[in-house]
Tab-separated table of C-alpha atoms in Angstrom:
chain	number	residue	atom	x	y	z
T	1	MET	CA	-10.872	1.786	-3.650
T	2	SER	CA	-12.986	-0.076	-1.108
T	3	GLN	CA	-11.779	-0.518	2.460
T	4	THR	CA	-11.558	-4.287	1.882
T	5	LYS	CA	-9.189	-3.862	-1.057
T	6	LYS	CA	-7.187	-1.278	0.867
T	7	ALA	CA	-6.827	-3.755	3.720
T	8	VAL	CA	-5.659	-6.475	1.325
T	9	VAL	CA	-3.130	-4.107	-0.275
T	10	PHE	CA	-1.878	-3.053	3.154
T	11	LEU	CA	-1.476	-6.600	4.464
T	12	ILE	CA	0.294	-7.880	1.341
T	13	SER	CA	2.655	-4.888	1.354
T	14	PHE	CA	3.279	-5.196	5.099
T	15	PHE	CA	4.170	-8.889	5.102
T	16	ILE	CA	6.358	-8.653	1.983
T	17	THR	CA	8.171	-5.697	3.564
T	18	LEU	CA	8.571	-7.605	6.835
T	19	PHE	CA	9.972	-10.627	5.012
T	20	ALA	CA	12.348	-8.557	2.871
T	21	THR	CA	13.586	-6.564	5.873
T	22	SER	CA	14.151	-9.691	7.956
T	23	LEU	CA	16.015	-11.367	5.100
T	24	SER	CA	18.177	-8.297	4.495
T	25	PHE	CA	18.994	-7.963	8.187
T	26	GLN	CA	20.380	-11.500	8.241
T	27	PHE	CA	22.884	-10.498	5.548
T	28	ILE	CA	23.961	-7.201	7.098
T	29	ALA	CA	24.001	-8.359	10.746
T	30	PRO	CA	27.572	-9.759	10.528
T	31	LEU	CA	28.734	-6.427	9.071
T	32	VAL	CA	27.407	-4.269	11.917
T	33	ILE	CA	28.344	-6.433	14.912
T	34	GLY	CA	31.682	-4.697	15.290
T	35	LEU	CA	30.340	-1.146	14.974
T	36	GLU	CA	30.170	1.314	17.831
T	37	GLN	CA	26.896	1.638	19.719
T	38	SER	CA	26.460	5.206	18.476
T	39	ALA	CA	26.745	4.070	14.848
T	40	ILE	CA	24.141	1.353	15.348
T	41	PHE	CA	21.800	3.706	17.210
T	42	ASN	CA	22.140	6.771	14.947
T	43	ILE	CA	22.792	5.203	11.536
T	44	VAL	CA	22.038	1.509	11.137
T	45	SER	CA	18.736	1.316	13.028
T	46	PRO	CA	17.013	4.358	11.436
T	47	LEU	CA	18.414	3.491	7.998
T	48	ILE	CA	16.903	-0.008	8.087
T	49	SER	CA	13.567	1.401	9.280
T	50	THR	CA	13.610	4.026	6.503
T	51	ILE	CA	14.360	1.475	3.783
T	52	ALA	CA	11.541	-0.722	5.099
T	53	LEU	CA	9.105	2.197	4.988
T	54	LEU	CA	10.119	3.111	1.431
T	55	ILE	CA	9.726	-0.521	0.321
T	56	PHE	CA	6.272	-0.559	1.907
T	57	ILE	CA	5.212	2.660	0.137
T	58	ILE	CA	6.441	1.443	-3.261
T	59	LEU	CA	4.801	-1.959	-2.795
T	60	GLN	CA	1.464	-0.322	-1.940
T	61	ALA	CA	1.701	1.775	-5.098
T	62	LEU	CA	2.501	-1.203	-7.329
T	63	ILE	CA	-0.166	-3.479	-5.829
T	64	LYS	CA	-2.849	-0.776	-6.080
T	65	TYR	CA	-1.949	-0.369	-9.753
T	66	MET	CA	-2.196	-4.141	-10.295
T	67	PHE	CA	-5.684	-4.108	-8.745
T	68	ASN	CA	-6.772	-1.296	-11.063
T	69	ARG	CA	-5.010	-2.449	-14.227
T	70	ARG	CA	-7.784	-4.832	-15.261
T	71	ALA	CA	-10.376	-2.043	-15.240
T	72	LEU	CA	-7.945	0.171	-17.153
T	73	VAL	CA	-7.211	-2.224	-20.019
T	74	SER	CA	-10.623	-3.907	-20.287
T	75	ASN	CA	-12.623	-0.706	-20.855
T	76	ALA	CA	-12.292	2.025	-23.451
T	77	ASN	CA	-11.085	5.326	-22.022
T	78	LEU	CA	-13.212	8.203	-23.323
T	79	VAL	CA	-11.445	11.083	-21.580
T	80	SER	CA	-8.397	11.276	-19.300
T	81	ALA	CA	-6.989	14.059	-17.121
T	82	ASN	CA	-4.270	14.823	-14.584
T	83	ILE	CA	-5.378	14.869	-10.971
T	84	SER	CA	-4.751	17.925	-8.797
T	85	LYS	CA	-1.581	18.354	-6.768
T	86	PHE	CA	-1.200	16.375	-3.555
T	87	GLY	CA	-1.726	18.424	-0.406
T	88	ILE	CA	-0.332	18.220	3.098
T	89	LYS	CA	-2.757	15.436	4.038
T	90	GLU	CA	-1.117	13.069	1.543
T	91	ARG	CA	2.279	13.799	3.117
T	92	LEU	CA	1.360	13.515	6.793
T	93	LEU	CA	1.615	9.743	7.192
T	94	PRO	CA	5.143	9.143	5.823
T	95	TYR	CA	6.473	12.273	7.536
T	96	ALA	CA	4.902	11.166	10.824
T	97	PHE	CA	6.679	7.811	10.514
T	98	PHE	CA	9.993	9.551	9.838
T	99	LEU	CA	9.543	11.621	12.993
T	100	LEU	CA	8.934	8.408	14.928
T	101	ILE	CA	11.967	6.728	13.379
T	102	TYR	CA	14.454	9.555	13.819
T	103	PHE	CA	13.359	11.565	16.855
T	104	ILE	CA	11.192	9.538	19.264
T	105	PRO	CA	14.102	7.169	20.133
T	106	LEU	CA	16.107	10.237	21.149
T	107	LEU	CA	13.762	10.740	24.098
T	108	ARG	CA	15.328	7.674	25.728
T	109	GLY	CA	18.788	9.140	25.371
T	110	MET	CA	21.026	10.785	22.798
T	111	ILE	CA	24.514	9.928	21.657
T	112	PHE	CA	26.136	13.169	20.484
T	113	ASP	CA	28.996	12.541	18.087
T	114	TYR	CA	29.514	12.546	14.334
T	115	THR	CA	26.914	9.773	13.945
T	116	PHE	CA	24.206	12.072	15.328
T	117	MET	CA	24.775	14.490	12.440
T	118	ILE	CA	24.537	11.541	10.029
T	119	ARG	CA	21.191	10.689	11.654
T	120	ILE	CA	19.922	14.216	10.928
T	121	LEU	CA	21.192	14.021	7.340
T	122	LEU	CA	19.439	10.663	6.902
T	123	PHE	CA	16.191	12.246	8.100
T	124	ILE	CA	16.518	15.102	5.601
T	125	GLY	CA	17.390	12.663	2.819
T	126	SER	CA	14.385	10.483	3.680
T	127	VAL	CA	12.025	13.459	3.445
T	128	VAL	CA	13.538	14.447	0.086
T	129	ILE	CA	13.152	10.906	-1.289
T	130	VAL	CA	9.490	10.711	-0.224
T	131	GLU	CA	8.836	14.141	-1.706
T	132	ILE	CA	10.328	12.989	-5.010
T	133	LEU	CA	8.218	9.809	-4.879
T	134	LEU	CA	5.061	11.841	-4.265
T	135	ARG	CA	5.847	14.226	-7.116
T	136	ILE	CA	6.407	11.302	-9.490
T	137	SER	CA	3.213	9.733	-8.158
T	138	ASN	CA	1.253	12.939	-8.682
T	139	ASN	CA	2.392	13.144	-12.303
T	140	ARG	CA	1.695	9.473	-13.040
T	141	THR	CA	-1.701	9.143	-11.353
T	142	LYS	CA	-4.526	10.053	-13.711
T	143	ILE	CA	-8.293	9.900	-13.931
T	144	PHE	CA	-9.794	7.925	-16.824
T	145	PHE	CA	-13.452	8.433	-17.712
T	146	GLN	CA	-14.998	5.312	-19.196
T	147	ARG	CA	-18.459	4.306	-20.361
T	148	ASN	CA	-19.671	2.897	-17.025
T	149	GLY	CA	-17.629	5.002	-14.615
T	150	PHE	CA	-14.221	6.486	-14.045
T	151	LEU	CA	-10.927	5.120	-12.787
T	152	ILE	CA	-8.140	6.801	-10.832
T	153	THR	CA	-4.925	4.856	-11.176
T	154	GLY	CA	-1.198	5.064	-11.777
T	155	PHE	CA	1.861	4.944	-9.545
T	156	ASP	CA	-0.013	6.107	-6.440
T	157	ALA	CA	2.634	6.312	-3.707
T	158	ARG	CA	0.384	7.754	-1.013
T	159	ALA	CA	0.804	5.559	2.076
T	160	GLU	CA	-2.416	4.353	3.714
T	161	ILE	CA	-3.325	2.500	6.914
T	162	PRO	CA	-6.961	1.386	6.422
T	163	PHE	CA	-7.537	0.173	9.978
T	164	GLY	CA	-9.267	2.457	12.464
T	165	MET	CA	-8.199	5.640	10.706
T	166	ASN	CA	-9.967	8.273	8.619
T	167	THR	CA	-8.617	7.404	5.193
T	168	ILE	CA	-10.752	9.813	3.174
T	169	ILE	CA	-8.414	11.629	0.799
T	170	ASN	CA	-8.930	13.502	-2.436
T	171	ASN	CA	-8.524	11.524	-5.654
T	172	ASP	CA	-8.434	8.162	-3.899
T	173	SER	CA	-7.323	5.388	-6.286
T	174	GLY	CA	-9.954	2.994	-7.572
T	175	PHE	CA	-12.973	2.620	-9.826
T	176	TYR	CA	-16.083	4.744	-9.322
T	177	SER	CA	-19.537	4.505	-10.847
T	178	TYR	CA	-21.115	7.690	-12.157
T	179	LYS	CA	-23.767	7.073	-9.500
T	180	ASP	CA	-21.067	7.823	-6.908
T	181	ILE	CA	-21.014	11.479	-8.014
T	182	LYS	CA	-23.338	13.736	-6.059
T	183	GLU	CA	-22.580	16.893	-8.045
T	184	TYR	CA	-19.722	18.683	-9.750
T	185	LEU	CA	-18.237	22.170	-9.832
T	186	VAL	CA	-16.426	23.814	-12.741
T	187	PHE	CA	-13.550	26.201	-11.936
T	188	PRO	CA	-11.354	28.116	-14.401
T	189	ASP	CA	-8.495	25.597	-14.175
T	190	ARG	CA	-10.071	22.488	-12.686
T	191	ILE	CA	-13.208	20.425	-12.052
T	192	GLU	CA	-14.278	19.041	-8.680
T	193	LEU	CA	-16.544	16.028	-8.240
T	194	LYS	CA	-18.268	15.699	-4.884
T	195	LEU	CA	-18.947	12.086	-3.981
T	196	ILE	CA	-22.068	10.777	-2.272
T	197	ASN	CA	-22.165	10.255	1.506
T	198	ASP	CA	-19.298	12.737	1.959
T	199	THR	CA	-16.730	10.080	1.044
T	200	GLY	CA	-14.310	12.601	-0.448
T	201	LYS	CA	-13.950	14.445	-3.702
T	202	ILE	CA	-12.213	14.106	-7.040
T	203	VAL	CA	-10.270	17.086	-8.354
T	204	PHE	CA	-8.597	17.183	-11.764
T	205	MET	CA	-7.133	19.831	-14.024
T	206	ALA	CA	-9.208	20.783	-17.062
T	207	ASN	CA	-8.930	23.127	-20.043
T	208	GLY	CA	-11.741	24.267	-22.347
T	209	GLU	CA	-11.886	21.147	-24.546
T	210	LEU	CA	-11.716	18.761	-21.614
T	211	LYS	CA	-14.458	20.700	-19.823
T	212	ARG	CA	-16.677	20.373	-22.900
T	213	GLN	CA	-16.115	16.607	-23.138
T	214	PHE	CA	-16.606	16.109	-19.417
T	215	THR	CA	-19.774	18.217	-19.300
T	216	GLY	CA	-21.213	16.076	-22.069
T	217	LEU	CA	-20.601	12.954	-19.983
T	218	MET	CA	-22.262	14.541	-16.946
T	219	VAL	CA	-25.317	15.576	-18.954
T	220	GLN	CA	-25.536	12.062	-20.363
T	221	HIS	CA	-25.578	10.591	-16.839
T	222	LYS	CA	-27.859	13.341	-15.460
T	223	ILE	CA	-25.411	14.539	-12.827
T	224	PRO	CA	-26.184	18.069	-11.599
T	225	VAL	CA	-23.696	20.920	-11.761
T	226	LYS	CA	-23.305	23.219	-8.750
T	227	LYS	CA	-22.514	26.875	-9.288
T	228	VAL	CA	-19.180	27.872	-7.811
T	229	SER	CA	-20.728	31.006	-6.273
T	230	GLU	CA	-23.106	28.928	-4.102
């Protein structure tokens, strides 16, 4: 997906999340006024921030799919495959935000009581929820090879900030022309596509039949194969 589209997805997701969080806070504010300071600091504040982050991640995934849906339904899919497993790079951003939410405020002072343990449990629960989201995302994000190019789409819950950051990740969602492929490598269990201008790579799982179909497409578009031993 182009940086412009990523920026649009980010801004739409951000402002909807901001609006939803502000609206929700107006409803829950009367309920938390009477709570102890430790409960607000260790439970309410990080919980609201966590919910906002999860809403943002889910919104990004849904909006990215809406952007890609037209290309998915308007073109015939010749071959499809599951993308490779997400690595640590795909997990860094949400986990970094959780560290900011749950631990950076503690540098200004800590309130040690039962609410502090709830804060730690909320952190662990947040990590588990994001891990589940990423696993679902990994299973539901696929690569579709079409006549004029290939599309990576699905419920892609990888969080992205496309402003001033290196956002090159493997299997980035979006439509690619076959001209975007520099070369490809065939491994026993997978195929890797190296993109031009070092803009990342596409990795998907492949068995014998899928390799045969894919190789035929590459020969048709005159894309060179690179030996794995090189």
